[in-house]
mmCIF file of C-alpha atoms and ligand atoms in Angstrom:
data_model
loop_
_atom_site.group_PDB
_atom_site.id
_atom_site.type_symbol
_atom_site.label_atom_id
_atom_site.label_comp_id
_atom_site.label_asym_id
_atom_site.label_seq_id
_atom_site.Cartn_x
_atom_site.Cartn_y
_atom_site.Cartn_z
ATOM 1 C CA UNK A 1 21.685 -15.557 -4.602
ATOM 2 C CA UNK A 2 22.813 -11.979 -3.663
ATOM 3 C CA UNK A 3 20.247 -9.696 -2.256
ATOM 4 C CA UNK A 4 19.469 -5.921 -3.066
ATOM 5 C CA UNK A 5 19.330 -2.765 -0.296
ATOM 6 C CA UNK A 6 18.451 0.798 -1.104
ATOM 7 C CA UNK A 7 21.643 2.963 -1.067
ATOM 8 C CA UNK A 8 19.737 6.398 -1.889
ATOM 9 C CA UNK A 9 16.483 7.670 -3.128
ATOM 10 C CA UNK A 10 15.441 11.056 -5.340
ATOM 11 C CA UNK A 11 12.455 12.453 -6.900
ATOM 12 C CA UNK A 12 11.088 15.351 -9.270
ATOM 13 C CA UNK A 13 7.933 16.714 -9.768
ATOM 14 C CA UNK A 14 6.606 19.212 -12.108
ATOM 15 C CA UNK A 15 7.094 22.995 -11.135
ATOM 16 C CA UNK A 16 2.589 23.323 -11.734
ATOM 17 C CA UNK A 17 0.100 22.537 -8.908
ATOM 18 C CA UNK A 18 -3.273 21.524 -10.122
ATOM 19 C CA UNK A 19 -5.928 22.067 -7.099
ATOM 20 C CA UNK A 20 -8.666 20.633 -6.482
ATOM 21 C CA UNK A 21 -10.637 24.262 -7.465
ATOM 22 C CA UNK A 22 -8.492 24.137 -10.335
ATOM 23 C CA UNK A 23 -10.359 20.780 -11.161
ATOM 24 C CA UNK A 24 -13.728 21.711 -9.897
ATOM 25 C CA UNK A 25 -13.203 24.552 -13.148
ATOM 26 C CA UNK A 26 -12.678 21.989 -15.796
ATOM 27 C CA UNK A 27 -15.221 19.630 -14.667
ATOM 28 C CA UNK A 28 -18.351 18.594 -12.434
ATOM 29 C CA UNK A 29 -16.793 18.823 -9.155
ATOM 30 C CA UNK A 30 -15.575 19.921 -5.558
ATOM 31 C CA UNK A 31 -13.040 19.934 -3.530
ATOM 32 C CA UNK A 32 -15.068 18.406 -0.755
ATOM 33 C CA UNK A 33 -15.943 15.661 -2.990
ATOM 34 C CA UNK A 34 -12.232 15.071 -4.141
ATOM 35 C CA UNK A 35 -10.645 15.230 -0.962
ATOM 36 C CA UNK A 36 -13.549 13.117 1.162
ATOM 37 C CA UNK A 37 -12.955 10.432 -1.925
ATOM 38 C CA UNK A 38 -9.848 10.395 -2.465
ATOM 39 C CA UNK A 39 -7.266 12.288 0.243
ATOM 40 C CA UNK A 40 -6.339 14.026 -2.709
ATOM 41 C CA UNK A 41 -5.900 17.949 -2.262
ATOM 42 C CA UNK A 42 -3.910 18.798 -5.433
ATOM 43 C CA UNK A 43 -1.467 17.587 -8.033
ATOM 44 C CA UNK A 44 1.646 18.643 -9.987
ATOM 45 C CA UNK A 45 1.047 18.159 -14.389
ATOM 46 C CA UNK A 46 4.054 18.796 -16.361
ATOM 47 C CA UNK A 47 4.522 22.109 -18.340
ATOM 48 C CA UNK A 48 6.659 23.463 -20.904
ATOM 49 C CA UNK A 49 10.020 22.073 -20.597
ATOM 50 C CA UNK A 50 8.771 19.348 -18.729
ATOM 51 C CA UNK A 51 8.558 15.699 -19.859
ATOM 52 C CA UNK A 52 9.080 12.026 -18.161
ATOM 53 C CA UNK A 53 12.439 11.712 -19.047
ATOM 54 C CA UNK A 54 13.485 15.365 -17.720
ATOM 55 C CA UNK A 55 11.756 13.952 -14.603
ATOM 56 C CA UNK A 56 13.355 10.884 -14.655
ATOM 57 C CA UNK A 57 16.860 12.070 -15.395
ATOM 58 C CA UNK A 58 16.539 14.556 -12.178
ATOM 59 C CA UNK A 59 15.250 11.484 -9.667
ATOM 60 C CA UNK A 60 18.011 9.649 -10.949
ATOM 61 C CA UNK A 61 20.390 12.172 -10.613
ATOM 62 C CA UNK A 62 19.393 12.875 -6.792
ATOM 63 C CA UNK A 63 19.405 9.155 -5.899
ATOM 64 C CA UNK A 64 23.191 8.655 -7.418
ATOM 65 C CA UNK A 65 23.857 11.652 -5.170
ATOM 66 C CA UNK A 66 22.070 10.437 -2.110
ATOM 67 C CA UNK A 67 23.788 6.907 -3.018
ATOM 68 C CA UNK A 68 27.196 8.296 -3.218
ATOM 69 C CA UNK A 69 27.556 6.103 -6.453
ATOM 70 C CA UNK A 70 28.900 7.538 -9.643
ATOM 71 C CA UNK A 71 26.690 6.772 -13.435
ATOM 72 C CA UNK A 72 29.496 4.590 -14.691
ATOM 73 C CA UNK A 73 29.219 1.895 -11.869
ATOM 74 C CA UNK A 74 25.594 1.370 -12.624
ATOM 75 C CA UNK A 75 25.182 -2.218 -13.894
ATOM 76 C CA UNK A 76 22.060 -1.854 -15.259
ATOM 77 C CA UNK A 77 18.704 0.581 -15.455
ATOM 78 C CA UNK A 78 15.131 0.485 -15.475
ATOM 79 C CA UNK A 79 11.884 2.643 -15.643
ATOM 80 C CA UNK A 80 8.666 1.755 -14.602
ATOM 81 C CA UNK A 81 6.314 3.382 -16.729
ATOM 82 C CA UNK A 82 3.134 3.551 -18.818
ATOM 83 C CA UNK A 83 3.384 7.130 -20.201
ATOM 84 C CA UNK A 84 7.016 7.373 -21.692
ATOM 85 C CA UNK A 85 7.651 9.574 -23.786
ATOM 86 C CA UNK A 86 8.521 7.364 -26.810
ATOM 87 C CA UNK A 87 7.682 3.772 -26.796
ATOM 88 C CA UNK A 88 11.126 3.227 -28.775
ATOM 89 C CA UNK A 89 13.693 4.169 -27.240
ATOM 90 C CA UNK A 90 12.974 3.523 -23.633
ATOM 91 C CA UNK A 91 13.226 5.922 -20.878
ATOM 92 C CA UNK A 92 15.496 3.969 -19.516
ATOM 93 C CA UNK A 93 17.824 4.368 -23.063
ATOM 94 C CA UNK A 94 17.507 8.483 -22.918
ATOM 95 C CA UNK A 95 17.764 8.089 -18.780
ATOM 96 C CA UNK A 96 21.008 6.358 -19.785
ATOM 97 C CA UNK A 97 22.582 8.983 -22.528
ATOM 98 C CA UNK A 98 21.737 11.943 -20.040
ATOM 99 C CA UNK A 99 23.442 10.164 -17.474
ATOM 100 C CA UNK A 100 26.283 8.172 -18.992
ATOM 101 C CA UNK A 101 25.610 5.339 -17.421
ATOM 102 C CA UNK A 102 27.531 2.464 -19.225
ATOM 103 C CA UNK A 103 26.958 0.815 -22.469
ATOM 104 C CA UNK A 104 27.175 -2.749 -21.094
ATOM 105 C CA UNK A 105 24.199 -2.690 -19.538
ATOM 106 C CA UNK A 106 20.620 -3.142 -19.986
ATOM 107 C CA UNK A 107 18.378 -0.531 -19.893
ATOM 108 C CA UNK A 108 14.949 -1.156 -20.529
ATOM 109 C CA UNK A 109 10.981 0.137 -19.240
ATOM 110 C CA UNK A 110 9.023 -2.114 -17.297
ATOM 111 C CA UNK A 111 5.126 -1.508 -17.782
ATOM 112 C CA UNK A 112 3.492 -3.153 -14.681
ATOM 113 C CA UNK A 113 0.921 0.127 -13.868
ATOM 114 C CA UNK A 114 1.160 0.982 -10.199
ATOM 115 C CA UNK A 115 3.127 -2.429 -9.096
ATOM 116 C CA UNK A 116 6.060 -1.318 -11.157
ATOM 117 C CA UNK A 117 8.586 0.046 -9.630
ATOM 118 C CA UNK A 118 8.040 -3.401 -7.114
ATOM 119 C CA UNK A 119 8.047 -5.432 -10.406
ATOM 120 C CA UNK A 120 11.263 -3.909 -11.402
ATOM 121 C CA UNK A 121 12.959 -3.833 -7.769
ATOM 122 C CA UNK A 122 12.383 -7.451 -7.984
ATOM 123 C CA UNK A 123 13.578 -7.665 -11.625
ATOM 124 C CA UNK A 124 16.828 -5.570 -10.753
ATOM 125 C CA UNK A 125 18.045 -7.726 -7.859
ATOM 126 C CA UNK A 126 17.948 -10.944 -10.452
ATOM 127 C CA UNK A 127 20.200 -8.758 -12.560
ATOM 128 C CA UNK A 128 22.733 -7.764 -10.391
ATOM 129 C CA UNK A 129 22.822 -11.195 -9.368
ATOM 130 C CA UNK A 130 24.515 -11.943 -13.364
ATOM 131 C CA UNK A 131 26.317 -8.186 -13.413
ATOM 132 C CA UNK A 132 29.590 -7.375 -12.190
ATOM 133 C CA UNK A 133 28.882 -4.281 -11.336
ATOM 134 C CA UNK A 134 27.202 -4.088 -7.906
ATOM 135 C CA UNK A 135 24.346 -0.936 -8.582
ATOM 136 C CA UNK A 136 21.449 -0.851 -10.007
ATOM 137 C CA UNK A 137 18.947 2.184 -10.905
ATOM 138 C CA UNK A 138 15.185 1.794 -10.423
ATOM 139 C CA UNK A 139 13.028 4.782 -11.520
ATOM 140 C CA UNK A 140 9.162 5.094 -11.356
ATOM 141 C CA UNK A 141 7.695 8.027 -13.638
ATOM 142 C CA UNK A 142 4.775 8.738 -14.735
ATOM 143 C CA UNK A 143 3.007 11.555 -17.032
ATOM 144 C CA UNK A 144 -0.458 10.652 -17.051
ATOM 145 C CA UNK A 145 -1.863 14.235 -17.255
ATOM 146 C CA UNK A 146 -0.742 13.176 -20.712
ATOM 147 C CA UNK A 147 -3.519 10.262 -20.640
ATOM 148 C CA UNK A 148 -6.304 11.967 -18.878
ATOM 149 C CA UNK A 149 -9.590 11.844 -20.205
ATOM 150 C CA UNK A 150 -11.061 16.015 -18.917
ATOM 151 C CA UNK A 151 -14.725 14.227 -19.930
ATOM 152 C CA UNK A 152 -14.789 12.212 -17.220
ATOM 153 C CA UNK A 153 -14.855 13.159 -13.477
ATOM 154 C CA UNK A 154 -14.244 10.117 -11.746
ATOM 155 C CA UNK A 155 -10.922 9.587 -13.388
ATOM 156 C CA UNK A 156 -9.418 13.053 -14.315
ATOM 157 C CA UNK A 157 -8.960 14.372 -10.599
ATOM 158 C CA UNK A 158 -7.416 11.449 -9.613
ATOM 159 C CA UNK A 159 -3.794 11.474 -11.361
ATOM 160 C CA UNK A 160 -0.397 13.671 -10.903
ATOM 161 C CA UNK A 161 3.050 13.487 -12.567
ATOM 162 C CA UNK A 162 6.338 12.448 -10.730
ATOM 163 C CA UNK A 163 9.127 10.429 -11.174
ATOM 164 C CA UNK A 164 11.174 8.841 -8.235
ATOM 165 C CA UNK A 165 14.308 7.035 -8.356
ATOM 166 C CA UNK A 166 16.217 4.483 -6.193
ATOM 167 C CA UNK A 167 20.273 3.433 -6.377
ATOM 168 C CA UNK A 168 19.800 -0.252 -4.410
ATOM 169 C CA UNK A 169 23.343 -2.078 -4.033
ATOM 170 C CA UNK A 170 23.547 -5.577 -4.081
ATOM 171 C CA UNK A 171 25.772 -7.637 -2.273
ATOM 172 C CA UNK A 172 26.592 -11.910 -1.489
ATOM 173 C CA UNK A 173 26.150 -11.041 2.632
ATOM 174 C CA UNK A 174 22.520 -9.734 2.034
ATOM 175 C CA UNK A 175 20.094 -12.493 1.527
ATOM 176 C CA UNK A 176 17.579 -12.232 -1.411
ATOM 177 C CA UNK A 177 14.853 -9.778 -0.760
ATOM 178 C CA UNK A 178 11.498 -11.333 0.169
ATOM 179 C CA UNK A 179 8.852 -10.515 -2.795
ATOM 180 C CA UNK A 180 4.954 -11.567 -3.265
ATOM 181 C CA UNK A 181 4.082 -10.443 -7.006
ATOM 182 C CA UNK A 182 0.336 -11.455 -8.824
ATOM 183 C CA UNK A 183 -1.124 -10.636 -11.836
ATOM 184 C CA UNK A 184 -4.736 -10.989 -13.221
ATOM 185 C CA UNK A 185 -5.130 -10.142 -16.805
ATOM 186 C CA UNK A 186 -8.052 -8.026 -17.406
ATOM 187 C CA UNK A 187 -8.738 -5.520 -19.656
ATOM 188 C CA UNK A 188 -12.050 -3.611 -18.660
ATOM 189 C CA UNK A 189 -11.365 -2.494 -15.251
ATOM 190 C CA UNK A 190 -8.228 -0.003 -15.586
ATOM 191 C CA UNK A 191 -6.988 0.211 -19.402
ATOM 192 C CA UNK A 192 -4.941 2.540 -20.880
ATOM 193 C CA UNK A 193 -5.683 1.819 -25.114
ATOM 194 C CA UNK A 194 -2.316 1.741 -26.807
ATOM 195 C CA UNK A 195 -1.304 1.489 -30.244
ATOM 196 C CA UNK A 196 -3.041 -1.524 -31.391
ATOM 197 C CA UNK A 197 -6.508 -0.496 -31.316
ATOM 198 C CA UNK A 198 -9.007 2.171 -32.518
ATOM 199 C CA UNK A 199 -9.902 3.756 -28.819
ATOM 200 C CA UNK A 200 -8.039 6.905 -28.097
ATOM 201 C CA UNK A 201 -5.165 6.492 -25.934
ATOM 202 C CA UNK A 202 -6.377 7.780 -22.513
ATOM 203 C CA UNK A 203 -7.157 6.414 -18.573
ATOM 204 C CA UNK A 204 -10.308 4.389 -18.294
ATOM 205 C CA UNK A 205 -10.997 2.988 -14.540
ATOM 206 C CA UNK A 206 -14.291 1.275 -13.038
ATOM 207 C CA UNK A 207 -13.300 2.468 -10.256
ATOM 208 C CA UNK A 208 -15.424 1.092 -7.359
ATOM 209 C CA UNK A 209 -14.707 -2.315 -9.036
ATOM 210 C CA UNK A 210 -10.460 -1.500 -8.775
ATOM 211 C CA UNK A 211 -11.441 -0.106 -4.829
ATOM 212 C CA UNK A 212 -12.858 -3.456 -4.247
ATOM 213 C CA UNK A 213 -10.212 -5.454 -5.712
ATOM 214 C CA UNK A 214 -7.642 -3.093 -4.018
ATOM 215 C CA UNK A 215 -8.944 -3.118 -0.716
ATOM 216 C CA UNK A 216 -8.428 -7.149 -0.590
ATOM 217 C CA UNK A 217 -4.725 -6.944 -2.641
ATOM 218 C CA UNK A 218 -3.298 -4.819 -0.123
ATOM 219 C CA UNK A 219 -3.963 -6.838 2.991
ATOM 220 C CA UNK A 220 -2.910 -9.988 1.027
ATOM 221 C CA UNK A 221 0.400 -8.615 0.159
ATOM 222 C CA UNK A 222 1.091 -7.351 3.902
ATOM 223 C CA UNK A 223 0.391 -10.861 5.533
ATOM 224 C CA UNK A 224 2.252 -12.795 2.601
ATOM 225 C CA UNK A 225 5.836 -10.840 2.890
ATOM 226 C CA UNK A 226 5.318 -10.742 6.344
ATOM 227 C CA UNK A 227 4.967 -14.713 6.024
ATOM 228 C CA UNK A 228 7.012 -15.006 3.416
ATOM 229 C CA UNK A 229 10.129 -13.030 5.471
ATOM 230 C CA UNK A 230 8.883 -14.504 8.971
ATOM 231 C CA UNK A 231 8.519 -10.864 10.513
ATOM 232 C CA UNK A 232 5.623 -9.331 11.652
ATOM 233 C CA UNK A 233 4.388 -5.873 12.074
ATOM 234 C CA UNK A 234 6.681 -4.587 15.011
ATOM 235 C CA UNK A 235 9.471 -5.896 12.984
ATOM 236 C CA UNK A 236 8.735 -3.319 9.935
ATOM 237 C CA UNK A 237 10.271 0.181 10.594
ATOM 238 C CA UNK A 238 7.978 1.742 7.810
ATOM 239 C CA UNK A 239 4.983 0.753 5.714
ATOM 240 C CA UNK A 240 4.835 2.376 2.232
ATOM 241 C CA UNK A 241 1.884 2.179 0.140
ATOM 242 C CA UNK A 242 0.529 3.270 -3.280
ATOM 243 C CA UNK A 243 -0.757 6.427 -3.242
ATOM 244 C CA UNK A 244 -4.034 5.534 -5.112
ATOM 245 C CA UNK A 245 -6.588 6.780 -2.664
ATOM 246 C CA UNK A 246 -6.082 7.630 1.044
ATOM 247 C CA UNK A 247 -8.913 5.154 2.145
ATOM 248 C CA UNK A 248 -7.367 2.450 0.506
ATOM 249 C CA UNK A 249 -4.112 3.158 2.837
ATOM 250 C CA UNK A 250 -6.445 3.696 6.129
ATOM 251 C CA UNK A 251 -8.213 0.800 6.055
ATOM 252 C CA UNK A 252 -4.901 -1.501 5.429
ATOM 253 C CA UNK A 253 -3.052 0.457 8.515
ATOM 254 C CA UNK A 254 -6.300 -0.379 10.562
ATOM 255 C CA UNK A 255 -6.726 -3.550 9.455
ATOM 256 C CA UNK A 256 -3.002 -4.371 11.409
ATOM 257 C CA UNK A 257 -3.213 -1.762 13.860
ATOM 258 C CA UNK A 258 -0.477 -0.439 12.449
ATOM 259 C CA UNK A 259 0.753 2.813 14.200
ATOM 260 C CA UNK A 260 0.384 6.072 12.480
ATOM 261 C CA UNK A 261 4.305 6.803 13.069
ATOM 262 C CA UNK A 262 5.291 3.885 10.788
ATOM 263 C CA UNK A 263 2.604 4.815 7.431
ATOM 264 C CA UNK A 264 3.247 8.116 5.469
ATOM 265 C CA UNK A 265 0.595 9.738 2.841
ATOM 266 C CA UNK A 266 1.729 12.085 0.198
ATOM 267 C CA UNK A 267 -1.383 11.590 -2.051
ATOM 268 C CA UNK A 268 -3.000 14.823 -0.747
ATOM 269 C CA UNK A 269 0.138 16.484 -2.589
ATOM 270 C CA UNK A 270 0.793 14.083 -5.588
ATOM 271 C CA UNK A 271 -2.488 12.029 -6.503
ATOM 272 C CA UNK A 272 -2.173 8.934 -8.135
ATOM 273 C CA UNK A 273 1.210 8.876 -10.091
ATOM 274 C CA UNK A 274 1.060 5.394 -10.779
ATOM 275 C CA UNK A 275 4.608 4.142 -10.939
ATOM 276 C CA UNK A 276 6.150 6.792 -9.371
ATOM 277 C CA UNK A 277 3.941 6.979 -5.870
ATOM 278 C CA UNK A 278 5.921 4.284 -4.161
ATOM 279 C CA UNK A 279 9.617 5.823 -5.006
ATOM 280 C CA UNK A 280 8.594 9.392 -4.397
ATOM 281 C CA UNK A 281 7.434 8.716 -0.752
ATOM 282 C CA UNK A 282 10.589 6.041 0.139
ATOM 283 C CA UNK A 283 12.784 9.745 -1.216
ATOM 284 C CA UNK A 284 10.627 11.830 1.433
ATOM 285 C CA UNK A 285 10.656 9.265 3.980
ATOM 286 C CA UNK A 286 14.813 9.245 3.145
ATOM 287 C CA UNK A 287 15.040 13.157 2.951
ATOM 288 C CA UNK A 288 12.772 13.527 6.382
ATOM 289 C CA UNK A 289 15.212 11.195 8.083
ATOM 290 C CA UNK A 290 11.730 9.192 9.172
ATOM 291 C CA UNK A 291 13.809 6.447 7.243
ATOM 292 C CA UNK A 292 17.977 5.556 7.046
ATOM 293 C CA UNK A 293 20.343 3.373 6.929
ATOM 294 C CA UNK A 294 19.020 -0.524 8.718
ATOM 295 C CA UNK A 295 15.328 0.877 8.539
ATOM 296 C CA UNK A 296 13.174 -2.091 7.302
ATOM 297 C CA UNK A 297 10.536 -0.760 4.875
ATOM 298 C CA UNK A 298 7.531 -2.824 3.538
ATOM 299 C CA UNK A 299 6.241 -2.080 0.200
ATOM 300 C CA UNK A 300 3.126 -2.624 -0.958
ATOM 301 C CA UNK A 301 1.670 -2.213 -5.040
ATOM 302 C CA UNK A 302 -1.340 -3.071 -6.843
ATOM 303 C CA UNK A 303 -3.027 -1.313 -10.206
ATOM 304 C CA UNK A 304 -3.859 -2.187 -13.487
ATOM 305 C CA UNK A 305 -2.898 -5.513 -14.952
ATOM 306 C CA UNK A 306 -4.212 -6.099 -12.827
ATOM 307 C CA UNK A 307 -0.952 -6.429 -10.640
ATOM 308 C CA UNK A 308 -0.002 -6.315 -7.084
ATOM 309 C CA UNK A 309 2.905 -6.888 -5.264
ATOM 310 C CA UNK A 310 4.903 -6.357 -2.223
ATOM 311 C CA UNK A 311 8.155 -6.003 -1.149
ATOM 312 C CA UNK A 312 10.732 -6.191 2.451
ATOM 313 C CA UNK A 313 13.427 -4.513 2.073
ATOM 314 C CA UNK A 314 16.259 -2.486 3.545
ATOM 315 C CA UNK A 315 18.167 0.855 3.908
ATOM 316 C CA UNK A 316 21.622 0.264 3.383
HETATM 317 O O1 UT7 B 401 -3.740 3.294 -8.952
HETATM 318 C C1 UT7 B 401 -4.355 2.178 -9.492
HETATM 319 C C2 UT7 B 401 -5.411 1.659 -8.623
HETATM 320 N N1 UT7 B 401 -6.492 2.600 -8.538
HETATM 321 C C3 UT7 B 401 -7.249 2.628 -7.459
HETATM 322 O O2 UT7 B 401 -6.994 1.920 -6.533
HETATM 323 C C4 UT7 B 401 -8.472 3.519 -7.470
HETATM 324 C C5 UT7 B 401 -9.608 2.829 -6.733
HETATM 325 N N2 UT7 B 401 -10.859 3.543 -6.810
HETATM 326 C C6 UT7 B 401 -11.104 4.702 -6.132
HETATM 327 O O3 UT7 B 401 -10.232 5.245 -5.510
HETATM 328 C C7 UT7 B 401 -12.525 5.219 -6.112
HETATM 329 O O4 UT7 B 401 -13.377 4.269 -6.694
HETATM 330 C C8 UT7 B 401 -12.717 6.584 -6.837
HETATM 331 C C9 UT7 B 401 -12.087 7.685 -6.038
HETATM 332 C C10 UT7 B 401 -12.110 6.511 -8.223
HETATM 333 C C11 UT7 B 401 -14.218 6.883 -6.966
HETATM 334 O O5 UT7 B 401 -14.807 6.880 -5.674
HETATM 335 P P1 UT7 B 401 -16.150 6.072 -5.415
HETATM 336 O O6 UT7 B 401 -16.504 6.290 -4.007
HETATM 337 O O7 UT7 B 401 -15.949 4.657 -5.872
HETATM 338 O O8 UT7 B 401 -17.186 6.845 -6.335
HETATM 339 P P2 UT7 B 401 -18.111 6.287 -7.504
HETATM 340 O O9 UT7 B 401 -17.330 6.104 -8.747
HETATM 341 O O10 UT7 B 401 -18.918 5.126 -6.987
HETATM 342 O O11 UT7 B 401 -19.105 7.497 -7.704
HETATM 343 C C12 UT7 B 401 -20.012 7.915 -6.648
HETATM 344 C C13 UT7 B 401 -20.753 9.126 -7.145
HETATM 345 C C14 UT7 B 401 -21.394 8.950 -8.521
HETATM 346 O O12 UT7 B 401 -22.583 9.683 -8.543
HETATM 347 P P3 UT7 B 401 -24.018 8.960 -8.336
HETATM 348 O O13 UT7 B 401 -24.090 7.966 -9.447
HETATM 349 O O14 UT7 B 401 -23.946 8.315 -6.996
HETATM 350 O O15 UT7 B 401 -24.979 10.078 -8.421
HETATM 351 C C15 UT7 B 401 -20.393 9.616 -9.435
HETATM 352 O O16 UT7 B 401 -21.004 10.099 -10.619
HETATM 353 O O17 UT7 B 401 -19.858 10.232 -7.270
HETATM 354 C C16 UT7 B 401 -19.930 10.747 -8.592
HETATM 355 N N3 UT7 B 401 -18.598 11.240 -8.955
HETATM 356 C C17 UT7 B 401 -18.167 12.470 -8.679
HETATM 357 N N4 UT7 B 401 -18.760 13.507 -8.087
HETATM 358 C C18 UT7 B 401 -18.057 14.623 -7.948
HETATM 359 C C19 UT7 B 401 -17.586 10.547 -9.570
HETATM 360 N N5 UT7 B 401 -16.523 11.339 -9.713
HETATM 361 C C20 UT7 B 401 -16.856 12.531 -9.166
HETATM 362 C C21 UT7 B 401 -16.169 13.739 -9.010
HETATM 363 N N6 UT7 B 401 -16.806 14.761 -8.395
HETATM 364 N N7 UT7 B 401 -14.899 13.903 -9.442
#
């Protein structure tokens, strides 16, 4: 087996800031509540012009260019995503005829919540392993202002729009990257209705019940990669989390003592974009140079599924 590094990251986010007043407008709250809650201070929503696979396209396009990789050595493509904008085609298909990536390839969306953009890191190193071409494309977008129910308060300040994008290379001298992935099928606790049922198609979320079950998945995932890959924590240059609430990521980093240098929060700018949180911090980490080439990054996912997952793996 051939293993996967990152060669380059990118990201887009809508041009419109939601605040937290902004929010506090529309419905029953504050921005003391929000941010005390949450971490989060504001979020970008799409606007005219805007859609997932504009968003998607202009990650991608930034990652190819951070990667130094041209569209037509791509060997395949995928977008993790619950809010594209057509169920049929993909994102991945219109991410691919904006691009020109090849036609011998598959391009497909993975819908995994929150884990997927892990799920499909994962998923795109087994491909590359049967492709000739040595590239791959992972993009994580969301649109869930798209899905957001304005009735109810304890889910509606909670989620942004993004898409961020990753060009991993994959070579026979890199061993196989060391991934934990879960599921646990349930469909109360986080549920998005689709086409198959009556319920309009818009984020539900017990959401003290998902804190609960979050708050045990992320630990998990931490000590199985790091058993999994026999590191530990000094051996991990950065720790990148899901941007789902801010106390969700504090009590993890206490939890291993691990030093405030190697975690990074963007939720106070972002919120919750689902998919997309992971890849839009590993392009910010990239851009600030906090991250580069041999930096060992540990990813960690979990959301509605419910999945979780997490991930070692390396800057090229
Ligand atoms: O990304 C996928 C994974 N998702 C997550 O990991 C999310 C995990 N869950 C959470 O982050 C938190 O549960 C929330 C931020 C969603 C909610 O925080 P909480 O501390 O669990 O609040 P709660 O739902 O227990 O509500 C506490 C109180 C309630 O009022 P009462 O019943 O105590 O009077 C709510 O009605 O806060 C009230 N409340 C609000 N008040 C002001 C709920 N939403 C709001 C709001 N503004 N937006």
């Amino acid at each position: 087996m051939k293993g996967i590094k990152i060669r380059g990251t990118g990201r887009s986010v809508p041009v419109k800031t939601v605040t937290n007043q902004d929010m506090a407008a529309i419905v029953d709250t504050s921005d003391e509540w929000i941010s005390s809650r949450t971490g989060i201070q504001r979020r970008r929503h799409c606007g005219e012009g805007e859609n997932l696979t504009s968003l998607s396209v202009q990650a991608a396009r930034q990652a190819l260019e951070s990667a130094g990789v041209r569209p037509e050595e791509i060997g395949a493509c995928i977008v993790a995503t619950l809010s594209a904008d057509t169920l049929v085609p993909s994102a991945a298909c219109l991410v691919q005829r904006e691009l020109g990536l090849p036609e011998d390839i598959p391009c497909f969306d993975l819908a995994a919540a929150c884990t997927g953009f892990l799920f499909a890191l994962h998923t795109m190193e087994c491909l590359l392993n049967a492709s000739p071409r040595k590239y791959g494309l992972v993009i994580g977008a969301e649109y869930l202002s798209r899905l957001i129910n304005w009735e109810d308060r304890g889910t509606c300040i909670l989620f942004g729009d993004g898409a961020g994008a990753a060009v991993v290379e994959c070579r026979e001298d890199w061993g196989t990257v060391p991934a934990v992935m879960g599921c646990h099928g349930d469909d109360k606790l986080l549920r998005v209705p689709g086409p198959g049922t009556s319920e309009p198609c818009l984020i539900s979320m017990e959401g003290t019940q998902v804190f609960k079950f979050a708050v045990e998945a992320v630990p998990w995932c931490i000590r199985q990669v790091l058993e999994t890959s026999g590191k530990t924590v000094e051996d991990v240059d950065f720790f990148v989390f899901h941007q789902a609430n801010a106390r969700i990521i504090d009590l993890a980093v206490r939890k291993y003592r691990i030093p405030q240098e190697k975690y990074y929060k963007n939720i106070q700018d972002y919120g919750n974009t689902s998919a997309a949180s992971i890849p839009l911090v590993l392009s910010e980490l990239q851009e600030q140079k906090k991250v580069g080439s041999g930096s060992r990054v540990l990813l960690v996912g979990f959301g509605g599924g419910l999945t979780w997952g997490g991930t070692l793996i390396e800057f090229a």
